[in-house]
Structures are given as C-alpha cells and as structure tokens.
Tab-separated table of C-alpha atoms in Angstrom:
chain	number	residue	atom	x	y	z
A	1	UNK	CA	0.000	0.000	0.000
A	2	UNK	CA	1.340	3.481	-0.921
A	3	UNK	CA	2.300	5.613	2.035
A	4	UNK	CA	0.560	8.940	2.601
A	5	UNK	CA	2.700	12.069	1.969
A	6	UNK	CA	3.312	12.405	5.740
A	7	UNK	CA	4.552	8.845	5.890
A	8	UNK	CA	6.815	9.447	2.900
A	9	UNK	CA	8.254	12.572	4.555
A	10	UNK	CA	9.033	10.616	7.740
A	11	UNK	CA	10.591	7.768	5.773
A	12	UNK	CA	12.706	10.249	3.764
A	13	UNK	CA	13.985	11.852	7.000
A	14	UNK	CA	14.896	8.360	8.213
A	15	UNK	CA	16.872	7.708	4.974
A	16	UNK	CA	18.570	11.105	5.293
A	17	UNK	CA	19.780	10.252	8.806
A	18	UNK	CA	21.641	7.133	7.640
A	19	UNK	CA	25.483	7.113	7.607
A	20	UNK	CA	26.844	8.871	4.514
A	21	UNK	CA	23.593	10.695	3.755
A	22	UNK	CA	24.189	13.459	6.304
A	23	UNK	CA	26.762	15.199	4.083
A	24	UNK	CA	26.614	16.183	0.401
A	25	UNK	CA	27.697	13.271	-1.830
A	26	UNK	CA	29.797	15.614	-3.983
A	27	UNK	CA	31.380	18.300	-1.767
A	28	UNK	CA	30.924	17.065	1.825
A	29	UNK	CA	28.782	20.012	2.937
A	30	UNK	CA	26.700	19.022	6.007
A	31	UNK	CA	22.908	18.639	5.961
A	32	UNK	CA	22.184	18.199	2.232
A	33	UNK	CA	18.672	19.353	1.371
A	34	UNK	CA	18.417	18.167	-2.245
A	35	UNK	CA	18.518	14.748	-3.876
A	36	UNK	CA	19.164	13.278	-7.319
A	37	UNK	CA	16.258	10.958	-8.065
A	38	UNK	CA	18.131	9.276	-10.912
A	39	UNK	CA	21.459	8.731	-9.095
A	40	UNK	CA	20.075	8.115	-5.600
A	41	UNK	CA	22.347	10.638	-3.821
A	42	UNK	CA	21.701	13.497	-1.409
A	43	UNK	CA	23.437	16.775	-2.301
A	44	UNK	CA	23.616	20.373	-1.061
A	45	UNK	CA	21.842	23.224	-2.855
A	46	UNK	CA	25.049	24.437	-4.586
A	47	UNK	CA	25.770	20.970	-6.011
A	48	UNK	CA	22.106	20.505	-6.983
A	49	UNK	CA	22.509	23.498	-9.328
A	50	UNK	CA	25.481	21.744	-10.959
A	51	UNK	CA	23.442	18.531	-11.307
A	52	UNK	CA	20.893	20.576	-13.264
A	53	UNK	CA	23.586	21.130	-15.921
A	54	UNK	CA	23.511	17.369	-16.667
A	55	UNK	CA	19.712	16.799	-16.887
A	56	UNK	CA	20.215	13.690	-19.056
A	57	UNK	CA	22.061	12.095	-16.096
A	58	UNK	CA	20.550	13.654	-12.984
A	59	UNK	CA	17.094	14.900	-11.988
A	60	UNK	CA	17.060	16.782	-8.686
A	61	UNK	CA	14.360	17.404	-6.110
A	62	UNK	CA	14.263	19.276	-2.795
A	63	UNK	CA	13.792	17.148	0.319
A	64	UNK	CA	11.144	19.724	1.348
A	65	UNK	CA	8.921	18.829	-1.629
A	66	UNK	CA	6.177	16.175	-1.614
A	67	UNK	CA	7.707	12.791	-2.429
A	68	UNK	CA	6.242	9.721	-4.088
A	69	UNK	CA	6.717	6.353	-2.364
A	70	UNK	CA	8.763	5.034	-5.325
A	71	UNK	CA	11.139	8.030	-5.059
A	72	UNK	CA	11.723	7.456	-1.335
A	73	UNK	CA	12.326	3.750	-2.017
A	74	UNK	CA	14.973	4.564	-4.633
A	75	UNK	CA	16.835	6.839	-2.189
A	76	UNK	CA	16.607	4.118	0.480
A	77	UNK	CA	17.968	1.505	-1.945
A	78	UNK	CA	20.984	3.585	-3.064
A	79	UNK	CA	22.137	6.481	-0.845
A	80	UNK	CA	25.476	8.272	-0.739
A	81	UNK	CA	27.700	5.426	0.486
A	82	UNK	CA	26.539	2.950	-2.167
A	83	UNK	CA	26.808	5.599	-4.907
A	84	UNK	CA	30.333	6.501	-3.735
A	85	UNK	CA	31.356	2.827	-3.866
A	86	UNK	CA	30.267	2.780	-7.508
A	87	UNK	CA	31.111	6.216	-8.913
A	88	UNK	CA	34.316	6.840	-6.898
A	89	UNK	CA	35.724	3.298	-6.844
A	90	UNK	CA	38.967	4.136	-8.709
A	91	UNK	CA	39.685	7.795	-7.924
A	92	UNK	CA	43.498	8.191	-8.133
A	93	UNK	CA	45.121	9.320	-4.862
A	94	UNK	CA	46.392	12.520	-6.530
A	95	UNK	CA	43.008	13.498	-8.062
A	96	UNK	CA	41.644	16.656	-6.446
A	97	UNK	CA	38.360	16.057	-4.604
A	98	UNK	CA	36.682	19.472	-4.278
A	99	UNK	CA	35.011	20.762	-1.127
A	100	UNK	CA	32.119	23.228	-0.873
A	101	UNK	CA	34.593	26.145	-0.657
A	102	UNK	CA	36.212	25.378	-4.039
A	103	UNK	CA	35.399	27.212	-7.266
A	104	UNK	CA	32.447	26.170	-9.444
A	105	UNK	CA	34.745	24.810	-12.176
A	106	UNK	CA	36.339	22.180	-9.914
A	107	UNK	CA	33.028	21.141	-8.371
A	108	UNK	CA	31.216	20.879	-11.716
A	109	UNK	CA	33.985	18.870	-13.391
A	110	UNK	CA	34.141	16.484	-10.398
A	111	UNK	CA	30.389	15.876	-10.751
A	112	UNK	CA	30.654	15.384	-14.525
A	113	UNK	CA	33.719	13.110	-14.154
A	114	UNK	CA	31.804	10.894	-11.721
A	115	UNK	CA	28.328	10.630	-13.177
A	116	UNK	CA	28.563	11.706	-16.832
A	117	UNK	CA	31.986	10.432	-17.926
A	118	UNK	CA	32.309	7.550	-15.388
A	119	UNK	CA	36.031	8.314	-15.101
A	120	UNK	CA	36.458	6.524	-11.786
A	121	UNK	CA	34.918	3.251	-12.915
A	122	UNK	CA	37.223	2.780	-15.912
A	123	UNK	CA	40.913	3.642	-15.443
A	124	UNK	CA	41.497	4.039	-19.202
A	125	UNK	CA	39.318	7.177	-19.005
A	126	UNK	CA	41.945	8.706	-16.657
A	127	UNK	CA	44.626	8.702	-19.364
A	128	UNK	CA	44.525	12.524	-19.911
A	129	UNK	CA	45.942	13.166	-16.423
A	130	UNK	CA	47.548	9.835	-15.503
A	131	UNK	CA	49.903	9.255	-18.434
A	132	UNK	CA	52.886	11.192	-17.017
A	133	UNK	CA	53.053	13.347	-20.157
A	134	UNK	CA	50.720	16.043	-21.407
A	135	UNK	CA	51.003	18.723	-24.060
A	136	UNK	CA	48.626	21.298	-25.427
A	137	UNK	CA	47.916	24.987	-25.859
A	138	UNK	CA	46.844	27.325	-23.060
A	139	UNK	CA	46.119	31.038	-23.088
A	140	UNK	CA	48.946	32.637	-21.080
A	141	UNK	CA	49.034	36.194	-19.789
A	142	UNK	CA	51.993	38.200	-21.088
A	143	UNK	CA	54.329	39.329	-18.308
A	144	UNK	CA	54.694	42.901	-19.577
A	145	UNK	CA	51.617	43.773	-21.655
A	146	UNK	CA	48.962	41.718	-19.854
A	147	UNK	CA	47.628	40.212	-23.102
A	148	UNK	CA	46.645	36.548	-23.150
A	149	UNK	CA	48.367	34.673	-25.993
A	150	UNK	CA	48.210	31.017	-27.017
A	151	UNK	CA	51.299	29.139	-25.821
A	152	UNK	CA	52.312	25.490	-26.089
A	153	UNK	CA	52.792	23.775	-22.695
A	154	UNK	CA	54.459	20.400	-22.126
A	155	UNK	CA	54.367	18.538	-18.803
A	156	UNK	CA	56.823	15.664	-18.617
A	157	UNK	CA	57.327	13.565	-15.489
A	158	UNK	CA	60.377	11.905	-17.050
A	159	UNK	CA	62.156	15.287	-17.208
A	160	UNK	CA	60.535	16.469	-13.974
A	161	UNK	CA	59.378	19.691	-15.606
A	162	UNK	CA	56.570	21.823	-17.015
A	163	UNK	CA	57.787	23.739	-20.076
A	164	UNK	CA	56.194	26.363	-22.270
A	165	UNK	CA	57.184	27.693	-25.678
A	166	UNK	CA	56.698	31.224	-27.028
A	167	UNK	CA	56.627	30.168	-30.675
A	168	UNK	CA	54.783	27.177	-32.099
A	169	UNK	CA	57.845	25.752	-33.870
A	170	UNK	CA	60.410	26.756	-31.218
A	171	UNK	CA	62.912	24.047	-30.294
A	172	UNK	CA	63.871	25.610	-26.977
A	173	UNK	CA	61.304	26.396	-24.285
A	174	UNK	CA	60.852	29.925	-22.952
A	175	UNK	CA	60.810	28.485	-19.428
A	176	UNK	CA	61.490	25.146	-17.749
A	177	UNK	CA	59.634	24.861	-14.448
A	178	UNK	CA	60.794	22.141	-12.075
A	179	UNK	CA	58.006	19.960	-10.701
A	180	UNK	CA	59.812	20.212	-7.334
A	181	UNK	CA	58.633	23.817	-6.659
A	182	UNK	CA	55.543	23.872	-8.909
A	183	UNK	CA	52.142	24.864	-7.522
A	184	UNK	CA	48.787	25.480	-9.200
A	185	UNK	CA	45.646	27.071	-7.798
A	186	UNK	CA	42.411	28.114	-9.516
A	187	UNK	CA	41.870	31.899	-9.430
A	188	UNK	CA	38.780	32.627	-11.585
A	189	UNK	CA	37.941	35.985	-9.978
A	190	UNK	CA	41.508	37.314	-10.017
A	191	UNK	CA	42.203	36.222	-13.602
A	192	UNK	CA	38.726	37.178	-14.823
A	193	UNK	CA	37.999	33.781	-16.390
A	194	UNK	CA	36.049	30.841	-14.909
A	195	UNK	CA	38.900	28.504	-15.963
A	196	UNK	CA	41.719	30.785	-14.737
A	197	UNK	CA	44.661	28.909	-13.161
A	198	UNK	CA	47.608	30.528	-11.367
A	199	UNK	CA	50.839	28.541	-11.659
A	200	UNK	CA	53.665	29.470	-9.292
A	201	UNK	CA	57.234	28.223	-9.000
A	202	UNK	CA	60.519	29.287	-7.460
A	203	UNK	CA	63.163	30.949	-9.595
A	204	UNK	CA	66.354	31.898	-7.692
A	205	UNK	CA	64.320	31.432	-4.486
A	206	UNK	CA	61.796	34.071	-5.588
A	207	UNK	CA	58.229	33.259	-6.549
A	208	UNK	CA	57.246	33.605	-10.212
A	209	UNK	CA	53.564	33.682	-11.255
A	210	UNK	CA	52.073	32.507	-14.531
A	211	UNK	CA	48.378	33.009	-15.305
A	212	UNK	CA	46.679	30.687	-17.798
A	213	UNK	CA	43.252	29.504	-18.903
A	214	UNK	CA	41.602	27.255	-21.482
A	215	UNK	CA	38.129	27.725	-22.945
A	216	UNK	CA	37.305	24.049	-22.263
A	217	UNK	CA	36.591	23.380	-18.575
A	218	UNK	CA	37.508	19.671	-18.668
A	219	UNK	CA	40.801	20.474	-20.406
A	220	UNK	CA	41.759	22.947	-17.659
A	221	UNK	CA	40.889	20.571	-14.805
A	222	UNK	CA	42.802	17.779	-16.582
A	223	UNK	CA	45.881	20.054	-16.680
A	224	UNK	CA	45.451	20.741	-12.958
A	225	UNK	CA	45.227	17.034	-12.107
A	226	UNK	CA	48.164	16.247	-14.423
A	227	UNK	CA	50.255	18.689	-12.381
A	228	UNK	CA	49.056	17.005	-9.181
A	229	UNK	CA	49.936	13.558	-10.615
A	230	UNK	CA	53.438	14.747	-11.553
A	231	UNK	CA	53.938	16.228	-8.080
A	232	UNK	CA	52.646	13.011	-6.476
A	233	UNK	CA	55.073	10.800	-8.375
A	234	UNK	CA	57.949	13.220	-7.713
A	235	UNK	CA	57.210	13.201	-3.955
A	236	UNK	CA	56.884	9.388	-3.883
A	237	UNK	CA	60.508	9.239	-5.060
A	238	UNK	CA	61.657	12.089	-2.783
A	239	UNK	CA	59.971	10.570	0.313
A	240	UNK	CA	60.010	6.798	-0.294
A	241	UNK	CA	58.570	5.872	3.126
A	242	UNK	CA	55.683	8.366	3.073
A	243	UNK	CA	52.054	7.249	2.809
A	244	UNK	CA	49.571	8.660	0.285
A	245	UNK	CA	47.833	10.456	3.173
A	246	UNK	CA	51.062	12.302	3.974
A	247	UNK	CA	51.836	13.216	0.361
A	248	UNK	CA	48.428	14.296	-0.977
A	249	UNK	CA	48.248	17.574	1.059
A	250	UNK	CA	51.631	18.569	-0.442
A	251	UNK	CA	50.564	18.267	-4.106
A	252	UNK	CA	48.998	21.690	-4.583
A	253	UNK	CA	47.901	24.350	-2.141
A	254	UNK	CA	45.543	27.298	-2.132
A	255	UNK	CA	46.851	30.556	-0.739
A	256	UNK	CA	46.042	31.142	2.923
A	257	UNK	CA	44.884	34.684	2.234
A	258	UNK	CA	45.086	37.394	-0.423
A	259	UNK	CA	44.052	41.025	-0.575
A	260	UNK	CA	45.139	44.649	-0.467
A	261	UNK	CA	47.021	46.144	2.483
A	262	UNK	CA	49.253	49.193	2.822
A	263	UNK	CA	52.912	48.864	3.791
A	264	UNK	CA	55.828	51.114	4.662
A	265	UNK	CA	59.585	50.599	4.252
A	266	UNK	CA	62.234	49.386	6.726
A	267	UNK	CA	62.836	52.830	8.280
A	268	UNK	CA	59.096	53.253	8.977
A	269	UNK	CA	59.408	56.868	7.822
A	270	UNK	CA	58.546	56.235	4.166
A	271	UNK	CA	54.937	56.760	3.100
A	272	UNK	CA	52.508	53.844	3.140
A	273	UNK	CA	51.818	52.297	-0.281
A	274	UNK	CA	48.872	50.106	-1.288
A	275	UNK	CA	50.012	46.644	-2.389
A	276	UNK	CA	48.396	43.288	-3.218
A	277	UNK	CA	49.475	40.682	-0.650
A	278	UNK	CA	49.514	36.904	-1.031
A	279	UNK	CA	50.108	34.591	1.922
A	280	UNK	CA	51.509	31.334	0.524
A	281	UNK	CA	52.320	29.115	3.484
A	282	UNK	CA	55.276	30.905	5.189
A	283	UNK	CA	55.880	33.340	2.330
A	284	UNK	CA	54.120	36.701	2.494
A	285	UNK	CA	54.533	38.304	-0.935
A	286	UNK	CA	53.473	41.734	-2.111
A	287	UNK	CA	52.760	42.953	-5.629
A	288	UNK	CA	51.914	46.288	-7.204
A	289	UNK	CA	49.162	44.514	-9.186
A	290	UNK	CA	47.437	41.177	-8.353
A	291	UNK	CA	48.492	39.789	-11.774
A	292	UNK	CA	52.177	40.729	-11.626
A	293	UNK	CA	54.642	37.999	-12.602
A	294	UNK	CA	57.072	38.764	-9.768
A	295	UNK	CA	56.598	39.996	-6.211
A	296	UNK	CA	58.041	43.386	-5.216
A	297	UNK	CA	59.180	41.708	-2.031
A	298	UNK	CA	58.716	38.637	0.132
A	299	UNK	CA	58.695	38.250	3.890
A	300	UNK	CA	59.386	34.909	5.594
A	301	UNK	CA	57.053	34.237	8.526
A	302	UNK	CA	58.532	31.758	10.990
A	303	UNK	CA	57.139	30.390	14.256
A	304	UNK	CA	56.715	31.834	17.737
A	305	UNK	CA	59.515	29.546	18.991
A	306	UNK	CA	61.791	31.484	16.635
A	307	UNK	CA	60.716	34.947	17.853
A	308	UNK	CA	58.052	35.739	15.254
A	309	UNK	CA	54.935	37.489	16.565
A	310	UNK	CA	51.957	39.345	15.130
A	311	UNK	CA	50.373	42.327	16.909
A	312	UNK	CA	47.258	44.367	16.212
A	313	UNK	CA	48.051	48.052	15.680
A	314	UNK	CA	51.166	50.036	14.773
A	315	UNK	CA	53.920	51.585	16.945
A	316	UNK	CA	52.937	55.052	18.276
A	317	UNK	CA	55.839	56.620	16.354
A	318	UNK	CA	54.473	55.510	12.946
A	319	UNK	CA	54.415	58.405	10.493
A	320	UNK	CA	52.399	59.241	7.391
A	321	UNK	CA	48.812	58.748	6.284
A	322	UNK	CA	47.628	55.140	6.256
A	323	UNK	CA	44.521	53.013	6.636
A	324	UNK	CA	43.226	52.803	10.197
A	325	UNK	CA	43.629	49.130	11.081
A	326	UNK	CA	47.302	48.361	11.595
A	327	UNK	CA	49.239	45.102	11.922
A	328	UNK	CA	52.829	44.715	13.133
A	329	UNK	CA	54.798	41.566	12.358
A	330	UNK	CA	57.880	41.181	14.528
A	331	UNK	CA	60.677	39.018	13.102
A	332	UNK	CA	64.191	38.386	14.511
A	333	UNK	CA	65.512	41.031	12.070
A	334	UNK	CA	62.966	43.843	12.068
A	335	UNK	CA	59.337	44.894	12.330
A	336	UNK	CA	57.047	44.935	9.299
A	337	UNK	CA	54.161	47.432	9.409
A	338	UNK	CA	50.931	46.933	7.468
A	339	UNK	CA	47.546	48.678	7.445
A	340	UNK	CA	44.125	47.287	6.488
A	341	UNK	CA	41.124	49.212	5.208
A	342	UNK	CA	38.589	47.507	7.492
A	343	UNK	CA	38.585	45.880	10.891
A	344	UNK	CA	37.296	42.623	9.350
A	345	UNK	CA	40.290	42.495	6.970
A	346	UNK	CA	42.661	43.199	9.863
A	347	UNK	CA	41.090	40.362	11.862
A	348	UNK	CA	41.335	37.899	8.932
A	349	UNK	CA	44.973	38.782	8.207
A	350	UNK	CA	45.970	38.464	11.871
A	351	UNK	CA	44.234	35.056	12.040
A	352	UNK	CA	46.147	33.889	8.931
A	353	UNK	CA	49.495	35.107	10.328
A	354	UNK	CA	48.729	33.553	13.711
A	355	UNK	CA	48.014	30.146	12.147
A	356	UNK	CA	51.472	30.118	10.568
A	357	UNK	CA	53.288	31.513	13.608
A	358	UNK	CA	51.641	28.932	15.899
A	359	UNK	CA	52.900	26.072	13.725
A	360	UNK	CA	56.427	24.825	14.556
A	361	UNK	CA	58.910	25.106	11.701
A	362	UNK	CA	59.860	21.970	9.749
A	363	UNK	CA	63.591	21.244	9.277
A	364	UNK	CA	63.554	22.256	5.592
A	365	UNK	CA	61.920	25.595	6.482
A	366	UNK	CA	65.025	26.601	8.451
A	367	UNK	CA	66.992	26.357	5.203
A	368	UNK	CA	64.451	28.607	3.466
A	369	UNK	CA	64.642	31.112	6.324
A	370	UNK	CA	68.464	31.106	6.233
A	371	UNK	CA	68.807	32.305	2.662
A	372	UNK	CA	65.568	34.259	2.553
A	373	UNK	CA	66.155	37.885	1.697
A	374	UNK	CA	64.039	40.302	3.695
A	375	UNK	CA	63.320	42.844	0.989
A	376	UNK	CA	62.169	46.278	2.075
C-alpha cells in the first residue's frame, strides 16, 4: 500500500539520517537538502545546481517537496555510500576532490567526471591526467603587456618539468619549471575567467607567477590534475617511506589569504603604499598589481619559537597617512608594518598570520629562512 505524503516525509527523513547521507555526496557540505532521483544521492543546494547542468544524467528534487513512495524507495535503496562505492571506486590518490569552498569549475567537473563520464569506474578514461606526459595549448598572460596569448605547454614527469614555448615551432622552451617547486591554484575571480589557473614556481628562491586559462573546462581541470599527478610521483621518489595520506596535502595548495594592504619601508618613515598581498604558506609576498609575474618583495614568517609574533596596531611613532587598522609583524631582524582598510580584513589577516606563527617550523623551512632575503 502506498504511504501517505506524511509517511513518505518521515521515511525520507529516516533515509537522510543514515550514515553517509548526512553530508553532500559531492562536496561534503553538512545537511544536504536536495537529492538526485536518478542517481540516488543526497546533495547540497550548490551541487544541486550543478546537477541541473547534466539533466540527461541527474534529476534533482528538494527534500522539502512532496515525495512519491517510489522516489523514497529509490533513495533508500541507493544512498550516498553505495553511490560513492560505484562512482568513486577508482579515484586516483592525486586526483583533487573538491570541497564546498572550491570554485564552481572544480566542483562541476568532479560531478561530470563521476556521473557523466564515469572516469572513476574505468581507469582508461583517466589517461589525460595519468599518463605522465601532457602537451597542449593554453592562453597565457603576457608578463609585460597583460595580453593573453596562445602558448604550447608540455608537462613531462620523465624530465621532472613543465615547459612552455613562445613560438609554435620553437625548439627551446621559454621556461622550464621544475616539478619540485611547482604549484597550481584556480583563481577565476583574479584572472577574470572561470577557468583561470595561477601557476607558481621558485626561480632563484623568488616566486614567479604565470596566469593561464583554457576555454574548455575539462581540459583545464585535466591540466590541474596532471600537475598534481606529476607532483605526487615526484614526492613518492623524494619521500620513499611516506604514505599517500602524507603526500596528498603537499601536491597543490591554495593561498592562505590574499588582498590589499598598505605597507611602509624598513625605516618606517617612508609613506605607506597600497600593495596586493599573497600569503603562501610561510611566504608573504606583495605585488603592485594582483596579476604581476614577480613579487616586489617577500617576507618569511617563521614560528613563535623562533621569535616571530603578530600584533594588532602600529607603533605610536608611525608616520604618514595610512589606513586605520594596523598590523605589526615582529621578526628576529625587524618589524614589518601593514595597514588594512577595514577591521574585518585586519582580523582575517591576523588570524592567517597567527596560524602560521603557531605552527612549529619543519627542518627544511630553516633552510628557506636562512637564505631568505628580507626585501624592504
């Protein structure tokens, strides 16, 4: 006998409370309030919008709506854990699994890879990012004129490098980027393109930025996961005893915080200048423009055990006009003075600095600190 709507609602709540169903099947967000009737998974509202972009695969419905008995039975028969066992059975360790805070591009391509392309059921479908070699054209921002031009990129694990070429038929690459210091992070808002990727690497111990995009979303995410695969295999050789769980967080990293602050020079008598700041682990870099290739300066932020501290406010003797909400970073060498436009920004920056300062330094970070140049 068919259950009444009230009975269906109670049964649905019971299914929702089962293990695995209390978080979004795709991004892990708690308390999902939508479901895919065709896939049998519970998802959050943000992911339900992405499911709507594949209507031939997924049909979504709010858990607040009136449900048919057959619909509730389907959700009871499948659910998030069973769907995960099917659609995520062969996800490579290096493959980036997005969370609810990641950009739309990563979340949408993860959903399409799972349910539309079935990439994690058939390993041969993972060839584009698992082969250890990838080449293709990306739009790259010019360092000096800011124009995006098509450039050939080659990623080769055998050579341990990502290379790009300025001319199509060029024999020699314009740059050879070692996989050892390579990082990639999606920056759609900063770059002004939904597929915008920021690639960073160290050149003479200074950070160099490259900004790229591709018009095809899958292509861009495949490049990102190819970089992660190359980093994973490099680190497996560099740290032979390390587990996948230890290596995966080291593959790529998002910046801890970015935004505008004002800064003054080492004498603290120079005027304050507005700069774009990027906090990348223990490196605080500042740029005249968010899309500059090189930082104007970098500050190493160590740990409290090594006499690094962060304070709200500026010394009373500070001169010149500046934004109202000051921050002082004390290092063994000198004090760095910054000013934020709002109290909320000041609070967020202090929290980011504090997280780094509270973390003890790793042995290799002492080497970085030793030859780090505190630029004014």
